[in-house]
Coordinates of C-alpha atoms in Angstrom, one line a residue:
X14 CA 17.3 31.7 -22.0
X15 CA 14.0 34.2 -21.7
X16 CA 15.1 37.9 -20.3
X17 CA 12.6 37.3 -17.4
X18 CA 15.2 34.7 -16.3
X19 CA 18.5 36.5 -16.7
X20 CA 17.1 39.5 -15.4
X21 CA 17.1 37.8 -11.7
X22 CA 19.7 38.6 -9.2
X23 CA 20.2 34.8 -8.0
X24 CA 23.3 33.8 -6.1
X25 CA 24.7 30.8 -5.5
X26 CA 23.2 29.9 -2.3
X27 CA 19.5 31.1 -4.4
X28 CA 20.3 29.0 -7.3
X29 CA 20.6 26.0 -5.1
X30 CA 17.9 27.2 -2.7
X31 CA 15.8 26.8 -6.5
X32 CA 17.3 22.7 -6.9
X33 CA 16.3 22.0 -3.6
X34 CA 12.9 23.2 -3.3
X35 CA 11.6 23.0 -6.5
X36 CA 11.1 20.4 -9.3
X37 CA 13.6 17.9 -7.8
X38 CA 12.0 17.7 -4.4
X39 CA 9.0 16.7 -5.6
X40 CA 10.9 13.3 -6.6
X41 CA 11.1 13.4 -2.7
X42 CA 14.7 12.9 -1.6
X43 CA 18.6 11.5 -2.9
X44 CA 17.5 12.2 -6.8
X45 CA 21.0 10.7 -7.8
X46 CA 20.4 7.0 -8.3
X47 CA 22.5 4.7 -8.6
X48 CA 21.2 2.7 -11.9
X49 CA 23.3 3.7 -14.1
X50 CA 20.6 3.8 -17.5
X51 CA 18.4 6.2 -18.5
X52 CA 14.6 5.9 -18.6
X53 CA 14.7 3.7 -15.4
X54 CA 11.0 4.5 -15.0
X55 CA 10.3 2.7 -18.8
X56 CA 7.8 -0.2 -18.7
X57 CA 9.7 -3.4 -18.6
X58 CA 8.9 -7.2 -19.5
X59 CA 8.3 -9.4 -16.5
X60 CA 9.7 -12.8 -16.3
X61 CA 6.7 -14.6 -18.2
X62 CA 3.4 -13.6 -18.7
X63 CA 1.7 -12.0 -15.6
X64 CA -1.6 -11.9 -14.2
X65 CA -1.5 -8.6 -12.6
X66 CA -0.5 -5.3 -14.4
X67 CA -0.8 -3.1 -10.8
X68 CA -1.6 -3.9 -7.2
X69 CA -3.8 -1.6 -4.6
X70 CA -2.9 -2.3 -1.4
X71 CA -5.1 -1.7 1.3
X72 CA -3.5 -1.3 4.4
X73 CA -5.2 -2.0 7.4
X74 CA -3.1 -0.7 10.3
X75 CA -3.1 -2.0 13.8
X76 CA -4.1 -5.5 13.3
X77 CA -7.8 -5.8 12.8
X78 CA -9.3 -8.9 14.7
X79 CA -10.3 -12.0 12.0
X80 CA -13.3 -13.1 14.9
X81 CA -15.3 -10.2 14.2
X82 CA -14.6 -9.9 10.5
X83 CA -13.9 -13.1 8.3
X84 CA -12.6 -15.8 10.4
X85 CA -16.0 -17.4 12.2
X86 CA -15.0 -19.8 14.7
X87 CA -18.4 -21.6 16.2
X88 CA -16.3 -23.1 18.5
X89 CA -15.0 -20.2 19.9
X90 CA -18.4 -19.0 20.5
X91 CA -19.5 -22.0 21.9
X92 CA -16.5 -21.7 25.0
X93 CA -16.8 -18.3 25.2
X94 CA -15.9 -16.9 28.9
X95 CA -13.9 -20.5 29.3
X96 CA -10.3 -20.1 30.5
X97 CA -7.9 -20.4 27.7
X98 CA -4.0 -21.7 27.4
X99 CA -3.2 -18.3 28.2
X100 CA -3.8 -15.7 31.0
X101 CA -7.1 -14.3 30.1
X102 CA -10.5 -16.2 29.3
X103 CA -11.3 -17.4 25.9
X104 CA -13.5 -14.4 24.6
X105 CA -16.1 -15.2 21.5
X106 CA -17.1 -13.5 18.6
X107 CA -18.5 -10.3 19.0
X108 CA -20.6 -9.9 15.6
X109 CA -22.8 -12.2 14.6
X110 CA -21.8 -13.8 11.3
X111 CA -23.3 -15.5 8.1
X112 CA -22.4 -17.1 4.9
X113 CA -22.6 -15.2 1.7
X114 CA -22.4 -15.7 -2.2
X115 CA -22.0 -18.9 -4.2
X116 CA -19.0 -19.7 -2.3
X117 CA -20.4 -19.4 1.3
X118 CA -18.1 -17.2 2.9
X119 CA -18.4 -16.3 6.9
X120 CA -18.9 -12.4 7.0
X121 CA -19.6 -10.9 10.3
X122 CA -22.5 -8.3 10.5
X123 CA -19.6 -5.4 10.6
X124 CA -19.0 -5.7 6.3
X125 CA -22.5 -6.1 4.9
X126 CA -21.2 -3.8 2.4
X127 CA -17.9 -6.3 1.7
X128 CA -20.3 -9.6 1.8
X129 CA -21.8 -8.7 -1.6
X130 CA -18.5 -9.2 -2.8
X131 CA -17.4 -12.1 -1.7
X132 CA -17.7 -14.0 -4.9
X133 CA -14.7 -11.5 -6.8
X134 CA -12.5 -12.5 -3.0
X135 CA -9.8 -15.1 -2.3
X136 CA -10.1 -15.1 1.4
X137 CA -6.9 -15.9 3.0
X138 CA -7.3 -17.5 6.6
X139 CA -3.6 -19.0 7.0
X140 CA -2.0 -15.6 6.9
X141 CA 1.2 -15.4 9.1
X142 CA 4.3 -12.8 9.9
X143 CA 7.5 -13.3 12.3
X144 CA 6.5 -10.5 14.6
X145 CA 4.1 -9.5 17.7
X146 CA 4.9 -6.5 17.9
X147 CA 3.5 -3.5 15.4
X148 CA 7.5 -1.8 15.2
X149 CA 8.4 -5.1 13.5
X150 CA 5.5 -6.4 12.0
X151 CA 4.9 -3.1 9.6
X152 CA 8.4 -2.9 8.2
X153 CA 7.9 -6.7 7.7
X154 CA 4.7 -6.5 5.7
X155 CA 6.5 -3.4 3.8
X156 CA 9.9 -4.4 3.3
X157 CA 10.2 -7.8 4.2
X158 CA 12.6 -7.0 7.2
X159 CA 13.1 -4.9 10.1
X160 CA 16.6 -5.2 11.0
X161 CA 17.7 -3.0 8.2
X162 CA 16.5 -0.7 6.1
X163 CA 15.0 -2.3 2.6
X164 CA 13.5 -1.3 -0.4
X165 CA 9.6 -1.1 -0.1
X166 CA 6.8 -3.7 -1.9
X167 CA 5.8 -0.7 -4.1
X168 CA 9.4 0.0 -4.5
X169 CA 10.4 -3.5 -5.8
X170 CA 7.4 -3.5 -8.0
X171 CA 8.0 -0.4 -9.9
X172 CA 11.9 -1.1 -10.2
X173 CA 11.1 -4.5 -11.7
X174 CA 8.3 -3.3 -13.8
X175 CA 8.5 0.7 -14.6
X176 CA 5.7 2.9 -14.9
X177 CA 2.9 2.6 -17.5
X178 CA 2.3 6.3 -17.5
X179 CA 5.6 8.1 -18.1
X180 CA 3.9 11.1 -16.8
X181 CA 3.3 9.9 -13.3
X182 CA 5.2 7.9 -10.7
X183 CA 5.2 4.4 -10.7
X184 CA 4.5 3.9 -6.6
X185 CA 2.4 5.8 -4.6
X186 CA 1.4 6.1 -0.8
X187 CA -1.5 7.9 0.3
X188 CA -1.9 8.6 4.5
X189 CA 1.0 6.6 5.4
X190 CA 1.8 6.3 8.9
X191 CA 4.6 8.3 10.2
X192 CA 5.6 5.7 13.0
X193 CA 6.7 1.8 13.1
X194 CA 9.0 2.6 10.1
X195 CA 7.6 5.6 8.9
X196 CA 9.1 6.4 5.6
X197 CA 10.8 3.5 5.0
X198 CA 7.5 1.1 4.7
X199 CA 7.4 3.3 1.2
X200 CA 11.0 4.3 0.6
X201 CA 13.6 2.8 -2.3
X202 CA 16.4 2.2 0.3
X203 CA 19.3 1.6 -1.8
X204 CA 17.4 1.6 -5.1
X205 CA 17.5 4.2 -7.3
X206 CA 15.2 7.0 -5.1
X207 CA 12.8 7.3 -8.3
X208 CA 11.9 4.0 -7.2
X209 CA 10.1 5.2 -3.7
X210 CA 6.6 6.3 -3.7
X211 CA 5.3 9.7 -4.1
X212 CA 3.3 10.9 -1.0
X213 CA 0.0 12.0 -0.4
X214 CA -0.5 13.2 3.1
X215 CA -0.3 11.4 6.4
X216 CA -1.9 9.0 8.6
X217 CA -4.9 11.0 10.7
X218 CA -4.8 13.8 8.0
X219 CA -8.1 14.9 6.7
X220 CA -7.5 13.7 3.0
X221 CA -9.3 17.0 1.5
X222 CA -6.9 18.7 3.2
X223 CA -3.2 16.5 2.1
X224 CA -1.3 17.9 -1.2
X225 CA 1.9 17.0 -2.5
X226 CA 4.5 19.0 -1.3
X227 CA 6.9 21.0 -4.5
X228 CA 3.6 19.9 -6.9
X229 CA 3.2 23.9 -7.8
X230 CA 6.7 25.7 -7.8
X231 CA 7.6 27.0 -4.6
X232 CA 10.0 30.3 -3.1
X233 CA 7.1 32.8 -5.2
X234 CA 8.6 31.4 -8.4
X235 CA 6.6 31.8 -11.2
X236 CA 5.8 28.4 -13.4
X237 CA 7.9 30.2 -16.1
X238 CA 10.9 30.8 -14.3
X239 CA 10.7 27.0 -12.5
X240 CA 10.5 26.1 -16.5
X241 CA 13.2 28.5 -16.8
X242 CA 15.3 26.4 -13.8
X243 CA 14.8 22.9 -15.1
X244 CA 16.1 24.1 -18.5
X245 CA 19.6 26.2 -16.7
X246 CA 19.2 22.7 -14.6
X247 CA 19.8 20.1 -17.6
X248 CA 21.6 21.6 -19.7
X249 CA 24.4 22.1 -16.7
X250 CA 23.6 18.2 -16.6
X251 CA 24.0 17.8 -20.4
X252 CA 27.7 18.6 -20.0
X253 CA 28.2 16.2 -17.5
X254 CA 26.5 13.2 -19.3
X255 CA 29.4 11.9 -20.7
X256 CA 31.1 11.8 -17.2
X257 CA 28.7 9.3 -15.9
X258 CA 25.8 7.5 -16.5
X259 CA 24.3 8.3 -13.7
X260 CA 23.6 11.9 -14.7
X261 CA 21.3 10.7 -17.3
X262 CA 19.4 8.7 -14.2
X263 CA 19.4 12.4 -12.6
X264 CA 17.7 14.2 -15.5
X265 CA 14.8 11.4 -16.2
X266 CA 14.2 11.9 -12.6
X267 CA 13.3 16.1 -13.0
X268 CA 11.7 15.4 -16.4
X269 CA 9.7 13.3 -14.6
X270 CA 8.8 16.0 -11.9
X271 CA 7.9 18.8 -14.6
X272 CA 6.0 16.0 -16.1
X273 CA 3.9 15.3 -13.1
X274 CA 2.9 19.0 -12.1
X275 CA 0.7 19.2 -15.2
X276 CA -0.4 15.4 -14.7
X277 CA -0.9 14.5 -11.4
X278 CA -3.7 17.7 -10.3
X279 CA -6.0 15.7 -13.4
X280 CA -5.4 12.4 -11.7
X281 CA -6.7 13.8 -8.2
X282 CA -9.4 16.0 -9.1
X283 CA -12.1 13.5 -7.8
X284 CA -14.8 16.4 -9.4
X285 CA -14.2 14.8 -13.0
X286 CA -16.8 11.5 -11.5
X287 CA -19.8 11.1 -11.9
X288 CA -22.5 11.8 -8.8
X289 CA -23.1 8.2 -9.0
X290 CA -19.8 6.8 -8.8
X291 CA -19.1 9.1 -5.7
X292 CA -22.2 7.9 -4.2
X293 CA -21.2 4.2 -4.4
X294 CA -17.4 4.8 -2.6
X295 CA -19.6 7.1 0.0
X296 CA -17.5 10.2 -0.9
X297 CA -19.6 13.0 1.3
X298 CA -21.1 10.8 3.2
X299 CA -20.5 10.1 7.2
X300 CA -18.5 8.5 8.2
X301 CA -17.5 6.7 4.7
X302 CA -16.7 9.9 3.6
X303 CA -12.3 10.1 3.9
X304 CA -11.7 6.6 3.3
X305 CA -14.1 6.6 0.0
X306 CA -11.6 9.7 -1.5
X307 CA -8.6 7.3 -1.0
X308 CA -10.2 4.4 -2.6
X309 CA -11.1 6.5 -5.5
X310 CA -7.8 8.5 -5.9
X311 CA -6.4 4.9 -5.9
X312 CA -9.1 3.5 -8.8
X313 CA -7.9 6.4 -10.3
X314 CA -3.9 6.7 -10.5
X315 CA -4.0 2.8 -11.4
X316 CA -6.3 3.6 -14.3
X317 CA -4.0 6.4 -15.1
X318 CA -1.2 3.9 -15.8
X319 CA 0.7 3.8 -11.9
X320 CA 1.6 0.6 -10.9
X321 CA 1.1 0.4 -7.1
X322 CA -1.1 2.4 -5.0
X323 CA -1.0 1.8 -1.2
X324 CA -4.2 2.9 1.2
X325 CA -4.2 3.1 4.8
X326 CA -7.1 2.6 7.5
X327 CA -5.7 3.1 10.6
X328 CA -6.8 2.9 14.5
X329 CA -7.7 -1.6 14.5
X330 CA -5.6 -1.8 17.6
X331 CA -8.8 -3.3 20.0
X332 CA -6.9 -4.1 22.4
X333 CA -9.6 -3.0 24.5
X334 CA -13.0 -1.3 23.0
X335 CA -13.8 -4.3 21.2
X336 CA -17.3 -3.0 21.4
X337 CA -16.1 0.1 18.8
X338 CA -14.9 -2.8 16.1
X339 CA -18.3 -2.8 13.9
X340 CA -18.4 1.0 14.0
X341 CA -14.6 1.0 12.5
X342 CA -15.5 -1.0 10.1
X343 CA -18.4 0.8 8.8
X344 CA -15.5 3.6 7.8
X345 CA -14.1 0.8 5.1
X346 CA -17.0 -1.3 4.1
X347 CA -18.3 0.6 1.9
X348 CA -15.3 2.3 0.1
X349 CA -13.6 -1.2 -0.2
X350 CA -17.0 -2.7 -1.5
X351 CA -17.4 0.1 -4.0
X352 CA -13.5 -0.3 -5.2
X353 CA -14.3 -3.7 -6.3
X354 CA -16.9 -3.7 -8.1
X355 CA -16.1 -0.2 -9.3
X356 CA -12.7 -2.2 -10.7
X357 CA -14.6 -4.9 -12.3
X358 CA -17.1 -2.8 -14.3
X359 CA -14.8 -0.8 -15.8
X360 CA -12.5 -4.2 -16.6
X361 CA -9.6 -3.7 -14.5
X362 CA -10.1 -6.0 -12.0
X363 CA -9.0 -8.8 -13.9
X364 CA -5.1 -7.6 -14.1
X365 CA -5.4 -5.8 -11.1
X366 CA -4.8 -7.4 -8.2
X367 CA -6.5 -5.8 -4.9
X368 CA -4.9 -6.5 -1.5
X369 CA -6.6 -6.0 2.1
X370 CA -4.7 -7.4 5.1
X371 CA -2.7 -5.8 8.7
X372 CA 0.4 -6.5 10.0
X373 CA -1.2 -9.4 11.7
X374 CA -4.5 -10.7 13.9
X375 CA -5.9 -11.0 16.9
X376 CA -5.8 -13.3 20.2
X377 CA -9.0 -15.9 20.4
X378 CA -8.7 -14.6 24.1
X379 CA -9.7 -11.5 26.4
X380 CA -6.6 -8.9 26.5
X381 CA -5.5 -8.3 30.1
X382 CA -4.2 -4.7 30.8
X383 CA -2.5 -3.6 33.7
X384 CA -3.5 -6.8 35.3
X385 CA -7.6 -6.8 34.4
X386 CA -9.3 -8.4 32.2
X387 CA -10.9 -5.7 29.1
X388 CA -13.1 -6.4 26.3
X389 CA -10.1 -6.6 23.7
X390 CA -7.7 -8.5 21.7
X391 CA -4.1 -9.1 21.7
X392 CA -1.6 -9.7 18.5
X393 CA -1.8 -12.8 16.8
X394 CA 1.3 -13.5 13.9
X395 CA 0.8 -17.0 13.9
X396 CA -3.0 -17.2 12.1
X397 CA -5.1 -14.8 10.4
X398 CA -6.7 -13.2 8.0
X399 CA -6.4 -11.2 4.8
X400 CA -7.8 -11.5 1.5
X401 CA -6.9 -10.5 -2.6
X402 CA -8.9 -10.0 -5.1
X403 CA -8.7 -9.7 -9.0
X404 CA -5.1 -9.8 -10.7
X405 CA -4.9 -13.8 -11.3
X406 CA -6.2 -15.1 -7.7
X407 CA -9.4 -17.4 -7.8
X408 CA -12.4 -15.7 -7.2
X409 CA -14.5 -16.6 -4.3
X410 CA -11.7 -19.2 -3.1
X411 CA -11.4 -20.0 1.1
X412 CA -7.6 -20.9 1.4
X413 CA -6.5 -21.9 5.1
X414 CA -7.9 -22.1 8.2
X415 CA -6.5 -21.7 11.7
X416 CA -7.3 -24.3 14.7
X417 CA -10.4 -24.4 16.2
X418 CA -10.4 -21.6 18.8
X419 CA -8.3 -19.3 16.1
X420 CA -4.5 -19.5 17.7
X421 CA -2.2 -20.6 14.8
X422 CA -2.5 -21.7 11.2
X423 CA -3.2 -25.4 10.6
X424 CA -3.8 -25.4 7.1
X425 CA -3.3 -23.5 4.0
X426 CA -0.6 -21.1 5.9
X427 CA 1.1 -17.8 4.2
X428 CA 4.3 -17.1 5.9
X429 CA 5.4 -13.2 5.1
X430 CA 7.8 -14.2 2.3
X431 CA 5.4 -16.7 0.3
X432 CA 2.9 -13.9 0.4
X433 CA 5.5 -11.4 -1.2
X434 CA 6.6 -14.3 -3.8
X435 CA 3.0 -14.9 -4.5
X436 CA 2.5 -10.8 -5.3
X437 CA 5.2 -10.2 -8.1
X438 CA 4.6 -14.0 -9.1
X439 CA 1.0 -12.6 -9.9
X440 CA 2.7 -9.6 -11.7
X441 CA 5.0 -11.7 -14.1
X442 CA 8.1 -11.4 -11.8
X443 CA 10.4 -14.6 -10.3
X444 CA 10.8 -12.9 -7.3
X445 CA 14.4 -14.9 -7.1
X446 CA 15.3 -13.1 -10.4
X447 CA 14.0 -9.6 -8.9
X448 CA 17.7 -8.8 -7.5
X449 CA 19.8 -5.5 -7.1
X450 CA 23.2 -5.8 -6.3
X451 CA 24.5 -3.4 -2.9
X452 CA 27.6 -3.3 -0.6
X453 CA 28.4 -6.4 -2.7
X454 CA 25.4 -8.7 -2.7
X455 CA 22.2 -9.6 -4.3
X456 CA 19.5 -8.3 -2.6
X457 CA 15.4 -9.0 -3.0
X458 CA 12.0 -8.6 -1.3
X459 CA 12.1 -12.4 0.0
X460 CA 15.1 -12.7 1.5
X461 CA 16.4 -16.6 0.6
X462 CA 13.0 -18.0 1.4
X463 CA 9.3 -17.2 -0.1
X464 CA 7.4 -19.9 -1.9
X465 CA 4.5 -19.1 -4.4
X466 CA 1.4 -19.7 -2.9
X467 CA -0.1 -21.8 -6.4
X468 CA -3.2 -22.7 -5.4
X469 CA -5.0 -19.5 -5.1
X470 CA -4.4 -18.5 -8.7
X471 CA -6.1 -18.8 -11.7

């Protein structure tokens, strides 16, 4: 031990002060796991031979409307201002749409930037969840429930697979929203807590601005004396090891956070790209500018070795405001545009699979609020849209369709769970093997249902 460290006055109450705001917060919260084996974070064989190595998922929260995006419905247009099965009229597309690439997908005019790459796209028009309401239909996407508390997507994914990067986490979350589950649409549950995903910022957060809270040591502790800490730390932990095997679980997890203050500011310095890569995403630019950083940070921790990297667009609620929809999208068009073809020239897209989708769609009908009629949308969980790209899924592939007018799936549908399946399917994972045992029962992300959706991949 270095004389700057036992030269300190520290008291109990300081010493713990120290544990709980230094290198173990930074592994956010409940370091003591309960997986009793060390190197839990240790990349691990999948089931057979995946597709995927890692998974971005873009997050598109609020439920943006498939009849001004993907979904073109000439019908719809055609009985536009007609009165529907429901209480308001039957309200058309919007944006005018056309077909694009050698597969002739329907783009609407608000993604001109996405419609150059609909050929690297598996467009996904049967997409369906169990909920109408954003409180349920978040967790759902997330966790695959909303009754209980359950382990995250990213969660499952690094617990079955481990990190590739031992220096940085295996999940990330960057602007997460703080409502309709909050936390727990990232957290472990009752997995081990290393399984959860590291946080950067929150939802409305100007990204420039978010940090990682405990990434630089914290109470005016020098670096040397938080070095100092983690050593008093594990060697207090060494003596227990033999106790449990837990303990071992507890010092991977504050290796792991030493490990990632000297990694992770390389990974999200976005000053180490080049002027023309920044130009593409449309970092600087208006009003591309926040959502570009995200994409990039997330092209960037998957290509530093992190297996699933979640971004979030927020504010697609039209339930009135349709009008707005195009200049929304013009925030994401670009950035997601750029991310793709970004991903496919440096030769990740091919193991990793992209994912762009919200809770749920849109209502082929007018919304009524407060008793009026107003140019919006309401929820639709029984057909719409999302799409995946790279990681295993055919390339420029139109799965599904809804009826006519857009109100339900009639073909080609994606229940929650067969979407989940189809995800750590793609990554090499039976997602009926992917179990953990708690409060004495097997547990996974799909429940006792989910069905791999074969036909979309390669």
């Amino acid at each position: 031990m270095s004389s700057n460290f036992s030269q300190l006055n520290f008291s109990r109450r300081d010493l713990l002060k120290v544990g709980s705001f230094g290198l173990g917060s930074l592994m956010l919260t409940g370091l003591m796991p309960r997986m009793g084996h060390a190197d839990m974070m240790a990349p691990r064989q999948p089931n057979f031979i995946p597709k995927a190595k890692r998974v971005i998922f873009l997050f598109i929260n609020g439920g943006p409307s498939q009849f001004e995006s993907f979904s073109y419905k000439p019908e719809l247009k055609k009985r536009d201002g007609k009165d529907g099965p429901k209480k308001g009229k039957l309200l058309g597309p919007q944006l005018n749409f056309a077909q694009y690439g050698e597969s002739g997908m329907w783009v609407s005019e608000a993604f001109p930037h996405i419609a150059t790459q609909v050929d690297r796209i598996c467009m996904l028009h049967g997409m369906q969840t169990g909920s109408n309401g954003h409180e349920t239909a978040i967790p759902l996407l997330h966790t695959g429930d909303f009754q209980f508390v359950r382990p995250s997507l990213g969660s499952w994914i690094a617990y079955g697979l481990g990190t590739e990067n031992q220096d940085l986490p295996g999940n990330f979350t960057i602007k997460p929203t703080r409502t309709f589950g909050g936390p727990s649409n990232f957290g472990s549950a009752f997995l081990p807590s290393t399984f959860q995903a590291t946080r950067l910022g929150w939802e409305h957060q100007d990204i420039k601005k978010a940090s990682i809270y405990n990434l630089q040591p914290t109470l005016g502790l020098t670096s040397e004396i938080d070095r100092e800490t983690l050593r008093l730390t594990q060697s207090l932990n060494e003596q227990l090891r033999g106790q449990s095997d837990e303990v071992q679980g507890v010092m991977d997890s504050l290796a792991l956070g030493e490990r990632m203050q000297r990694a992770v500011p390389d990974v999200l310095d976005l000053s180490r790209e080049t002027k023309e890569t920044l130009e593409m995403y449309g970092v600087d630019q208006k009003p591309t500018d926040d959502f570009a950083r995200q994409c990039l940070l997330a092209r960037r921790l998957v290509e530093s070795g992190v297996r699933f990297v979640e971004v979030m667009s927020s504010g697609w609620d039209h339930h009135s405001n349709l009008d707005k929809f195009k200049d929304k999208a013009t925030t994401i068009d670009k950035p997601v545009a750029a991310l793709l073809s970004d991903l496919d020239q440096r030769g990740l897209l091919d193991d990793t699979l992209v994912i762009w989708t919200g809770e749920f769609g849109r209502l082929p009908e007018t919304q009524i609020l407060s008793g009026k009629e107003s140019l919006g949308r309401d929820h639709n969980s029984k057909g719409f849209t999302g799409f995946m790209a790279g990681g295993g899924v055919r390339s420029g592939l139109i799965y599904g369709q809804t009826d006519e007018l857009g109100h339900q799936a009639i073909e080609g549908a994606i229940p929650l769970h067969d979407f989940h399946a189809t995800i750590l399917h793609l990554l090499g994972l039976d997602h009926t093997k992917l179990t953990y045992r708690y409060g004495g029962r097997d547990f996974r992300l799909t429940n006792v249902s989910g069905n791999v959706v074969k036909d979309i991949i390669v």
